[in-house]
JSON list of C-alpha atoms in Angstrom, two decimals:
[
{"chain": "A", "resi": 1, "resn": "VAL", "atom": "CA", "xyz": [-0.28, -16.15, 2.84]},
{"chain": "A", "resi": 2, "resn": "GLN", "atom": "CA", "xyz": [1.53, -14.67, -0.12]},
{"chain": "A", "resi": 3, "resn": "LEU", "atom": "CA", "xyz": [1.45, -11.09, -1.24]},
{"chain": "A", "resi": 4, "resn": "GLN", "atom": "CA", "xyz": [2.00, -10.19, -4.85]},
{"chain": "A", "resi": 5, "resn": "ALA", "atom": "CA", "xyz": [2.33, -6.53, -5.79]},
{"chain": "A", "resi": 6, "resn": "SER", "atom": "CA", "xyz": [2.16, -5.19, -9.31]},
{"chain": "A", "resi": 7, "resn": "GLY", "atom": "CA", "xyz": [1.60, -2.00, -11.24]},
{"chain": "A", "resi": 8, "resn": "GLY", "atom": "CA", "xyz": [4.86, -0.16, -10.81]},
{"chain": "A", "resi": 9, "resn": "GLY", "atom": "CA", "xyz": [6.70, 1.38, -13.70]},
{"chain": "A", "resi": 10, "resn": "LEU", "atom": "CA", "xyz": [8.05, 4.53, -15.29]},
{"chain": "A", "resi": 11, "resn": "VAL", "atom": "CA", "xyz": [5.77, 7.54, -15.46]},
{"chain": "A", "resi": 12, "resn": "GLN", "atom": "CA", "xyz": [6.27, 11.20, -16.27]},
{"chain": "A", "resi": 13, "resn": "PRO", "atom": "CA", "xyz": [5.74, 13.89, -13.62]},
{"chain": "A", "resi": 14, "resn": "GLY", "atom": "CA", "xyz": [2.04, 14.58, -13.27]},
{"chain": "A", "resi": 15, "resn": "GLY", "atom": "CA", "xyz": [1.18, 11.09, -14.41]},
{"chain": "A", "resi": 16, "resn": "SER", "atom": "CA", "xyz": [-0.74, 8.31, -12.70]},
{"chain": "A", "resi": 17, "resn": "LEU", "atom": "CA", "xyz": [-0.22, 4.70, -11.73]},
{"chain": "A", "resi": 18, "resn": "ARG", "atom": "CA", "xyz": [-2.38, 2.08, -10.07]},
{"chain": "A", "resi": 19, "resn": "LEU", "atom": "CA", "xyz": [-0.71, -0.43, -7.80]},
{"chain": "A", "resi": 20, "resn": "SER", "atom": "CA", "xyz": [-2.35, -3.74, -6.93]},
{"chain": "A", "resi": 21, "resn": "CYS", "atom": "CA", "xyz": [-1.55, -6.31, -4.28]},
{"chain": "A", "resi": 22, "resn": "GLU", "atom": "CA", "xyz": [-3.20, -9.71, -3.91]},
{"chain": "A", "resi": 23, "resn": "ALA", "atom": "CA", "xyz": [-3.04, -11.20, -0.41]},
{"chain": "A", "resi": 24, "resn": "SER", "atom": "CA", "xyz": [-4.10, -14.77, -1.06]},
{"chain": "A", "resi": 25, "resn": "GLY", "atom": "CA", "xyz": [-5.23, -16.57, 2.06]},
{"chain": "A", "resi": 26, "resn": "ILE", "atom": "CA", "xyz": [-5.36, -13.53, 4.34]},
{"chain": "A", "resi": 27, "resn": "PHE", "atom": "CA", "xyz": [-8.01, -13.48, 7.01]},
{"chain": "A", "resi": 28, "resn": "SER", "atom": "CA", "xyz": [-10.72, -11.01, 6.02]},
{"chain": "A", "resi": 29, "resn": "ARG", "atom": "CA", "xyz": [-10.40, -9.00, 9.22]},
{"chain": "A", "resi": 30, "resn": "ASN", "atom": "CA", "xyz": [-7.15, -7.20, 8.55]},
{"chain": "A", "resi": 31, "resn": "VAL", "atom": "CA", "xyz": [-5.25, -4.03, 7.86]},
{"chain": "A", "resi": 32, "resn": "LEU", "atom": "CA", "xyz": [-3.92, -3.73, 4.32]},
{"chain": "A", "resi": 33, "resn": "ALA", "atom": "CA", "xyz": [-1.29, -1.13, 3.67]},
{"chain": "A", "resi": 34, "resn": "TRP", "atom": "CA", "xyz": [1.14, 0.36, 1.24]},
{"chain": "A", "resi": 35, "resn": "TYR", "atom": "CA", "xyz": [4.57, 1.53, 2.33]},
{"chain": "A", "resi": 36, "resn": "ARG", "atom": "CA", "xyz": [7.35, 2.99, 0.28]},
{"chain": "A", "resi": 37, "resn": "GLN", "atom": "CA", "xyz": [11.07, 3.40, 0.51]},
{"chain": "A", "resi": 38, "resn": "VAL", "atom": "CA", "xyz": [12.46, 6.29, -1.43]},
{"chain": "A", "resi": 39, "resn": "PRO", "atom": "CA", "xyz": [16.21, 6.79, -1.91]},
{"chain": "A", "resi": 40, "resn": "GLY", "atom": "CA", "xyz": [17.89, 8.12, 1.20]},
{"chain": "A", "resi": 41, "resn": "LYS", "atom": "CA", "xyz": [14.89, 7.71, 3.47]},
{"chain": "A", "resi": 42, "resn": "GLN", "atom": "CA", "xyz": [13.44, 5.08, 5.75]},
{"chain": "A", "resi": 43, "resn": "ARG", "atom": "CA", "xyz": [10.43, 3.06, 4.77]},
{"chain": "A", "resi": 44, "resn": "GLU", "atom": "CA", "xyz": [7.29, 5.11, 5.35]},
{"chain": "A", "resi": 45, "resn": "LEU", "atom": "CA", "xyz": [3.56, 4.54, 5.37]},
{"chain": "A", "resi": 46, "resn": "VAL", "atom": "CA", "xyz": [1.77, 5.61, 2.21]},
{"chain": "A", "resi": 47, "resn": "ALA", "atom": "CA", "xyz": [-1.72, 4.49, 3.19]},
{"chain": "A", "resi": 48, "resn": "ASP", "atom": "CA", "xyz": [-3.57, 1.80, 5.08]},
{"chain": "A", "resi": 49, "resn": "ILE", "atom": "CA", "xyz": [-7.13, 0.57, 5.29]},
{"chain": "A", "resi": 50, "resn": "THR", "atom": "CA", "xyz": [-8.79, -1.46, 8.04]},
{"chain": "A", "resi": 51, "resn": "ASN", "atom": "CA", "xyz": [-11.17, -4.26, 7.13]},
{"chain": "A", "resi": 52, "resn": "GLY", "atom": "CA", "xyz": [-13.55, -5.64, 9.74]},
{"chain": "A", "resi": 53, "resn": "GLY", "atom": "CA", "xyz": [-13.96, -4.89, 13.41]},
{"chain": "A", "resi": 54, "resn": "ALA", "atom": "CA", "xyz": [-14.79, -1.62, 15.10]},
{"chain": "A", "resi": 55, "resn": "SER", "atom": "CA", "xyz": [-12.46, 0.38, 12.85]},
{"chain": "A", "resi": 56, "resn": "SER", "atom": "CA", "xyz": [-13.65, -1.15, 9.61]},
{"chain": "A", "resi": 57, "resn": "GLY", "atom": "CA", "xyz": [-13.22, 1.26, 6.73]},
{"chain": "A", "resi": 58, "resn": "LYS", "atom": "CA", "xyz": [-10.73, 3.49, 8.53]},
{"chain": "A", "resi": 59, "resn": "ILE", "atom": "CA", "xyz": [-8.11, 4.87, 6.19]},
{"chain": "A", "resi": 60, "resn": "ASN", "atom": "CA", "xyz": [-4.85, 6.63, 6.95]},
{"chain": "A", "resi": 61, "resn": "TYR", "atom": "CA", "xyz": [-2.55, 8.44, 4.55]},
{"chain": "A", "resi": 62, "resn": "GLY", "atom": "CA", "xyz": [0.99, 9.67, 4.91]},
{"chain": "A", "resi": 63, "resn": "ASP", "atom": "CA", "xyz": [1.27, 13.45, 5.16]},
{"chain": "A", "resi": 64, "resn": "PHE", "atom": "CA", "xyz": [3.03, 13.64, 1.82]},
{"chain": "A", "resi": 65, "resn": "VAL", "atom": "CA", "xyz": [0.05, 12.15, -0.03]},
{"chain": "A", "resi": 66, "resn": "LYS", "atom": "CA", "xyz": [-1.88, 15.43, 0.09]},
{"chain": "A", "resi": 67, "resn": "GLY", "atom": "CA", "xyz": [-4.97, 14.06, -1.65]},
{"chain": "A", "resi": 68, "resn": "ARG", "atom": "CA", "xyz": [-3.09, 12.58, -4.58]},
{"chain": "A", "resi": 69, "resn": "PHE", "atom": "CA", "xyz": [-3.44, 8.88, -3.74]},
{"chain": "A", "resi": 70, "resn": "THR", "atom": "CA", "xyz": [-6.46, 6.70, -2.99]},
{"chain": "A", "resi": 71, "resn": "ILE", "atom": "CA", "xyz": [-6.31, 3.32, -1.26]},
{"chain": "A", "resi": 72, "resn": "SER", "atom": "CA", "xyz": [-9.07, 0.79, -1.73]},
{"chain": "A", "resi": 73, "resn": "THR", "atom": "CA", "xyz": [-9.79, -2.88, -1.21]},
{"chain": "A", "resi": 74, "resn": "ASN", "atom": "CA", "xyz": [-11.96, -5.51, -2.86]},
{"chain": "A", "resi": 75, "resn": "ASN", "atom": "CA", "xyz": [-15.13, -7.10, -1.51]},
{"chain": "A", "resi": 76, "resn": "ALA", "atom": "CA", "xyz": [-13.24, -10.17, -0.32]},
{"chain": "A", "resi": 77, "resn": "LYS", "atom": "CA", "xyz": [-10.82, -7.94, 1.63]},
{"chain": "A", "resi": 78, "resn": "ASN", "atom": "CA", "xyz": [-7.87, -9.85, 0.23]},
{"chain": "A", "resi": 79, "resn": "ALA", "atom": "CA", "xyz": [-6.51, -7.31, -2.19]},
{"chain": "A", "resi": 80, "resn": "VAL", "atom": "CA", "xyz": [-5.47, -3.71, -1.86]},
{"chain": "A", "resi": 81, "resn": "PHE", "atom": "CA", "xyz": [-5.06, -1.07, -4.50]},
{"chain": "A", "resi": 82, "resn": "LEU", "atom": "CA", "xyz": [-3.35, 2.29, -4.62]},
{"chain": "A", "resi": 83, "resn": "GLN", "atom": "CA", "xyz": [-4.41, 4.79, -7.22]},
{"chain": "A", "resi": 84, "resn": "MET", "atom": "CA", "xyz": [-1.69, 7.41, -7.51]},
{"chain": "A", "resi": 85, "resn": "THR", "atom": "CA", "xyz": [-2.17, 10.66, -9.39]},
{"chain": "A", "resi": 86, "resn": "ASN", "atom": "CA", "xyz": [-0.05, 13.75, -9.94]},
{"chain": "A", "resi": 87, "resn": "LEU", "atom": "CA", "xyz": [3.10, 11.74, -9.31]},
{"chain": "A", "resi": 88, "resn": "GLN", "atom": "CA", "xyz": [6.25, 13.70, -8.75]},
{"chain": "A", "resi": 89, "resn": "PRO", "atom": "CA", "xyz": [9.94, 12.75, -8.94]},
{"chain": "A", "resi": 90, "resn": "GLU", "atom": "CA", "xyz": [10.09, 12.62, -5.14]},
{"chain": "A", "resi": 91, "resn": "ASP", "atom": "CA", "xyz": [7.57, 9.77, -5.27]},
{"chain": "A", "resi": 92, "resn": "THR", "atom": "CA", "xyz": [10.19, 7.59, -6.93]},
{"chain": "A", "resi": 93, "resn": "GLY", "atom": "CA", "xyz": [10.90, 4.52, -4.86]},
{"chain": "A", "resi": 94, "resn": "THR", "atom": "CA", "xyz": [9.97, 0.95, -4.11]},
{"chain": "A", "resi": 95, "resn": "TYR", "atom": "CA", "xyz": [6.40, 0.43, -2.95]},
{"chain": "A", "resi": 96, "resn": "TYR", "atom": "CA", "xyz": [5.56, -2.50, -0.66]},
{"chain": "A", "resi": 97, "resn": "CYS", "atom": "CA", "xyz": [2.24, -3.93, 0.38]},
{"chain": "A", "resi": 98, "resn": "GLU", "atom": "CA", "xyz": [1.61, -5.26, 3.87]},
{"chain": "A", "resi": 99, "resn": "ALA", "atom": "CA", "xyz": [-1.19, -7.36, 5.32]},
{"chain": "A", "resi": 100, "resn": "PHE", "atom": "CA", "xyz": [-1.76, -7.56, 9.07]},
{"chain": "A", "resi": 101, "resn": "GLU", "atom": "CA", "xyz": [-4.34, -9.99, 10.41]},
{"chain": "A", "resi": 102, "resn": "LEU", "atom": "CA", "xyz": [-6.58, -8.68, 13.18]},
{"chain": "A", "resi": 103, "resn": "ILE", "atom": "CA", "xyz": [-6.90, -12.06, 14.83]},
{"chain": "A", "resi": 104, "resn": "GLU", "atom": "CA", "xyz": [-4.48, -13.95, 17.07]},
{"chain": "A", "resi": 105, "resn": "PRO", "atom": "CA", "xyz": [-1.62, -14.52, 16.54]},
{"chain": "A", "resi": 106, "resn": "TYR", "atom": "CA", "xyz": [-1.78, -11.24, 14.59]},
{"chain": "A", "resi": 107, "resn": "ARG", "atom": "CA", "xyz": [0.46, -12.30, 11.73]},
{"chain": "A", "resi": 108, "resn": "ASP", "atom": "CA", "xyz": [2.10, -9.69, 9.55]},
{"chain": "A", "resi": 109, "resn": "TYR", "atom": "CA", "xyz": [2.97, -10.31, 5.91]},
{"chain": "A", "resi": 110, "resn": "TRP", "atom": "CA", "xyz": [4.96, -8.31, 3.38]},
{"chain": "A", "resi": 111, "resn": "GLY", "atom": "CA", "xyz": [5.16, -8.53, -0.35]},
{"chain": "A", "resi": 112, "resn": "GLU", "atom": "CA", "xyz": [8.11, -7.89, -2.55]},
{"chain": "A", "resi": 113, "resn": "GLY", "atom": "CA", "xyz": [8.24, -4.31, -3.65]},
{"chain": "A", "resi": 114, "resn": "THR", "atom": "CA", "xyz": [7.25, -2.82, -6.95]},
{"chain": "A", "resi": 115, "resn": "LEU", "atom": "CA", "xyz": [9.39, -0.02, -8.32]},
{"chain": "A", "resi": 116, "resn": "VAL", "atom": "CA", "xyz": [7.83, 3.32, -9.20]},
{"chain": "A", "resi": 117, "resn": "THR", "atom": "CA", "xyz": [9.98, 5.74, -11.17]},
{"chain": "A", "resi": 118, "resn": "VAL", "atom": "CA", "xyz": [8.77, 9.26, -11.88]},
{"chain": "A", "resi": 119, "resn": "SER", "atom": "CA", "xyz": [10.95, 10.95, -14.43]},
{"chain": "A", "resi": 120, "resn": "SER", "atom": "CA", "xyz": [10.72, 12.95, -17.60]}
]
């Protein structure tokens, strides 16, 4: 399984970006997530979405999201997207996608990060 994230870049405060992550080969019953690492802080959860199983469709957001971001997945459940709006300078950081398979042996995969810079 390989994860490929894209969509980062430079945006002005108040602007929007859409991040994408392809998880080729991932089992369709999974949790797909976005994390970020901003300067001076530990990596933190941005959002995750569960595909398949009893919790299918469950979505979690980090407290800092405050309705600004939306996570989604495709029909094949092998890609995850993050629509980010009203970006602020404190959102600057490297954004990583993660894919966790909900089947033994419960493998966990990470993609290389994509840099988001919010600056005027």
